[in-house]
PDB file of C-alpha atoms and ligand atoms in Angstrom:
ATOM      1  CA  UNK A   1     -20.847  53.264-123.588  1.00  0.00           C
ATOM      2  CA  UNK A   2     -19.379  54.034-120.271  1.00  0.00           C
ATOM      3  CA  UNK A   3     -19.170  50.482-118.772  1.00  0.00           C
ATOM      4  CA  UNK A   4     -17.156  49.343-122.153  1.00  0.00           C
ATOM      5  CA  UNK A   5     -14.779  52.012-121.776  1.00  0.00           C
ATOM      6  CA  UNK A   6     -14.330  51.258-118.043  1.00  0.00           C
ATOM      7  CA  UNK A   7     -13.689  47.496-119.337  1.00  0.00           C
ATOM      8  CA  UNK A   8     -11.137  48.361-121.412  1.00  0.00           C
ATOM      9  CA  UNK A   9      -9.153  50.808-119.284  1.00  0.00           C
ATOM     10  CA  UNK A  10      -9.379  47.712-116.668  1.00  0.00           C
ATOM     11  CA  UNK A  11      -7.819  45.282-119.363  1.00  0.00           C
ATOM     12  CA  UNK A  12      -5.248  48.016-120.120  1.00  0.00           C
ATOM     13  CA  UNK A  13      -4.173  48.180-116.383  1.00  0.00           C
ATOM     14  CA  UNK A  14      -3.953  44.791-116.075  1.00  0.00           C
ATOM     15  CA  UNK A  15      -2.174  44.031-118.990  1.00  0.00           C
ATOM     16  CA  UNK A  16       0.269  46.968-118.363  1.00  0.00           C
ATOM     17  CA  UNK A  17       0.669  45.506-114.689  1.00  0.00           C
ATOM     18  CA  UNK A  18       1.843  42.372-116.016  1.00  0.00           C
ATOM     19  CA  UNK A  19       4.078  43.708-118.349  1.00  0.00           C
ATOM     20  CA  UNK A  20       5.769  45.410-115.892  1.00  0.00           C
ATOM     21  CA  UNK A  21       5.999  42.552-113.744  1.00  0.00           C
ATOM     22  CA  UNK A  22       7.674  40.318-116.455  1.00  0.00           C
ATOM     23  CA  UNK A  23       9.991  43.341-117.016  1.00  0.00           C
ATOM     24  CA  UNK A  24      11.112  43.584-113.296  1.00  0.00           C
ATOM     25  CA  UNK A  25      11.290  40.026-112.191  1.00  0.00           C
ATOM     26  CA  UNK A  26      11.369  37.732-115.542  1.00  0.00           C
ATOM     27  CA  UNK A  27      11.549  34.781-113.504  1.00  0.00           C
ATOM     28  CA  UNK A  28       8.640  33.449-111.259  1.00  0.00           C
ATOM     29  CA  UNK A  29       8.319  30.567-108.809  1.00  0.00           C
ATOM     30  CA  UNK A  30       7.827  27.465-110.361  1.00  0.00           C
ATOM     31  CA  UNK A  31       4.153  26.481-109.702  1.00  0.00           C
ATOM     32  CA  UNK A  32       4.867  22.497-109.461  1.00  0.00           C
ATOM     33  CA  UNK A  33       6.954  22.662-106.403  1.00  0.00           C
ATOM     34  CA  UNK A  34       6.507  26.582-105.376  1.00  0.00           C
ATOM     35  CA  UNK A  35       9.972  27.538-105.815  1.00  0.00           C
ATOM     36  CA  UNK A  36      11.424  24.472-103.741  1.00  0.00           C
ATOM     37  CA  UNK A  37      13.236  22.715-106.853  1.00  0.00           C
ATOM     38  CA  UNK A  38      12.068  19.438-105.338  1.00  0.00           C
ATOM     39  CA  UNK A  39       9.129  17.682-104.367  1.00  0.00           C
ATOM     40  CA  UNK A  40       8.288  17.129-100.637  1.00  0.00           C
ATOM     41  CA  UNK A  41       7.765  13.715 -98.972  1.00  0.00           C
ATOM     42  CA  UNK A  42       6.612  12.979 -95.316  1.00  0.00           C
ATOM     43  CA  UNK A  43       8.348  10.205 -93.200  1.00  0.00           C
ATOM     44  CA  UNK A  44       6.343   7.903 -90.987  1.00  0.00           C
ATOM     45  CA  UNK A  45       6.549  10.879 -88.229  1.00  0.00           C
ATOM     46  CA  UNK A  46       4.897  13.462 -90.570  1.00  0.00           C
ATOM     47  CA  UNK A  47       8.333  15.498 -91.165  1.00  0.00           C
ATOM     48  CA  UNK A  48       8.823  16.611 -94.525  1.00  0.00           C
ATOM     49  CA  UNK A  49      11.682  15.084 -96.504  1.00  0.00           C
ATOM     50  CA  UNK A  50      13.525  16.083 -99.700  1.00  0.00           C
ATOM     51  CA  UNK A  51      12.025  14.355-102.358  1.00  0.00           C
ATOM     52  CA  UNK A  52      12.900  13.946-105.957  1.00  0.00           C
ATOM     53  CA  UNK A  53      14.068  16.763-108.329  1.00  0.00           C
ATOM     54  CA  UNK A  54      11.609  18.833-109.884  1.00  0.00           C
ATOM     55  CA  UNK A  55      10.989  17.870-113.367  1.00  0.00           C
ATOM     56  CA  UNK A  56       9.317  21.065-114.421  1.00  0.00           C
ATOM     57  CA  UNK A  57      12.005  23.575-113.374  1.00  0.00           C
ATOM     58  CA  UNK A  58      15.009  20.931-113.493  1.00  0.00           C
ATOM     59  CA  UNK A  59      15.227  21.768-109.992  1.00  0.00           C
ATOM     60  CA  UNK A  60      15.744  25.515-110.251  1.00  0.00           C
ATOM     61  CA  UNK A  61      12.650  26.164-108.475  1.00  0.00           C
ATOM     62  CA  UNK A  62      12.232  29.408-110.984  1.00  0.00           C
ATOM     63  CA  UNK A  63      10.612  29.428-114.177  1.00  0.00           C
ATOM     64  CA  UNK A  64      10.809  32.018-116.882  1.00  0.00           C
ATOM     65  CA  UNK A  65       7.165  33.998-117.030  1.00  0.00           C
ATOM     66  CA  UNK A  66       4.982  33.677-120.239  1.00  0.00           C
ATOM     67  CA  UNK A  67       5.069  37.230-120.809  1.00  0.00           C
ATOM     68  CA  UNK A  68       8.889  37.392-120.889  1.00  0.00           C
ATOM     69  CA  UNK A  69       8.919  33.880-122.986  1.00  0.00           C
ATOM     70  CA  UNK A  70       6.938  35.658-125.385  1.00  0.00           C
ATOM     71  CA  UNK A  71       9.168  38.801-125.558  1.00  0.00           C
ATOM     72  CA  UNK A  72      12.370  37.003-125.637  1.00  0.00           C
ATOM     73  CA  UNK A  73      11.140  35.098-128.458  1.00  0.00           C
ATOM     74  CA  UNK A  74       9.951  38.122-130.290  1.00  0.00           C
ATOM     75  CA  UNK A  75      13.100  39.923-129.621  1.00  0.00           C
ATOM     76  CA  UNK A  76      15.141  36.924-131.110  1.00  0.00           C
ATOM     77  CA  UNK A  77      12.929  36.745-134.225  1.00  0.00           C
ATOM     78  CA  UNK A  78      13.544  40.679-134.829  1.00  0.00           C
ATOM     79  CA  UNK A  79      17.270  40.247-133.697  1.00  0.00           C
ATOM     80  CA  UNK A  80      18.036  37.609-136.579  1.00  0.00           C
ATOM     81  CA  UNK A  81      15.507  39.124-139.379  1.00  0.00           C
ATOM     82  CA  UNK A  82      17.296  42.500-138.965  1.00  0.00           C
ATOM     83  CA  UNK A  83      20.905  41.323-139.332  1.00  0.00           C
TER      84      UNK A  83
HETATM   85 ZN1  LIG B   1       9.674  23.095-110.095  1.00  0.00          ZN
END
């Protein structure tokens, strides 16, 4: 019985932590370009150069977190349903 309660407590803790993260900073770094907004090219001397604009984040380097995206969608549906 006790291990199950412990597992539920851990899951709750992780969920609450992620929810507070989404509330505190709704935007996270783009995983494709690590927040740079563009890809990196290396020239023949091995120095990094600015490459193409990142397609995933459209050059912004930031993306809306999944939890925040769900919250935005849910709050919009609620607002339009109760008008
Ligand atoms: Zn990106």
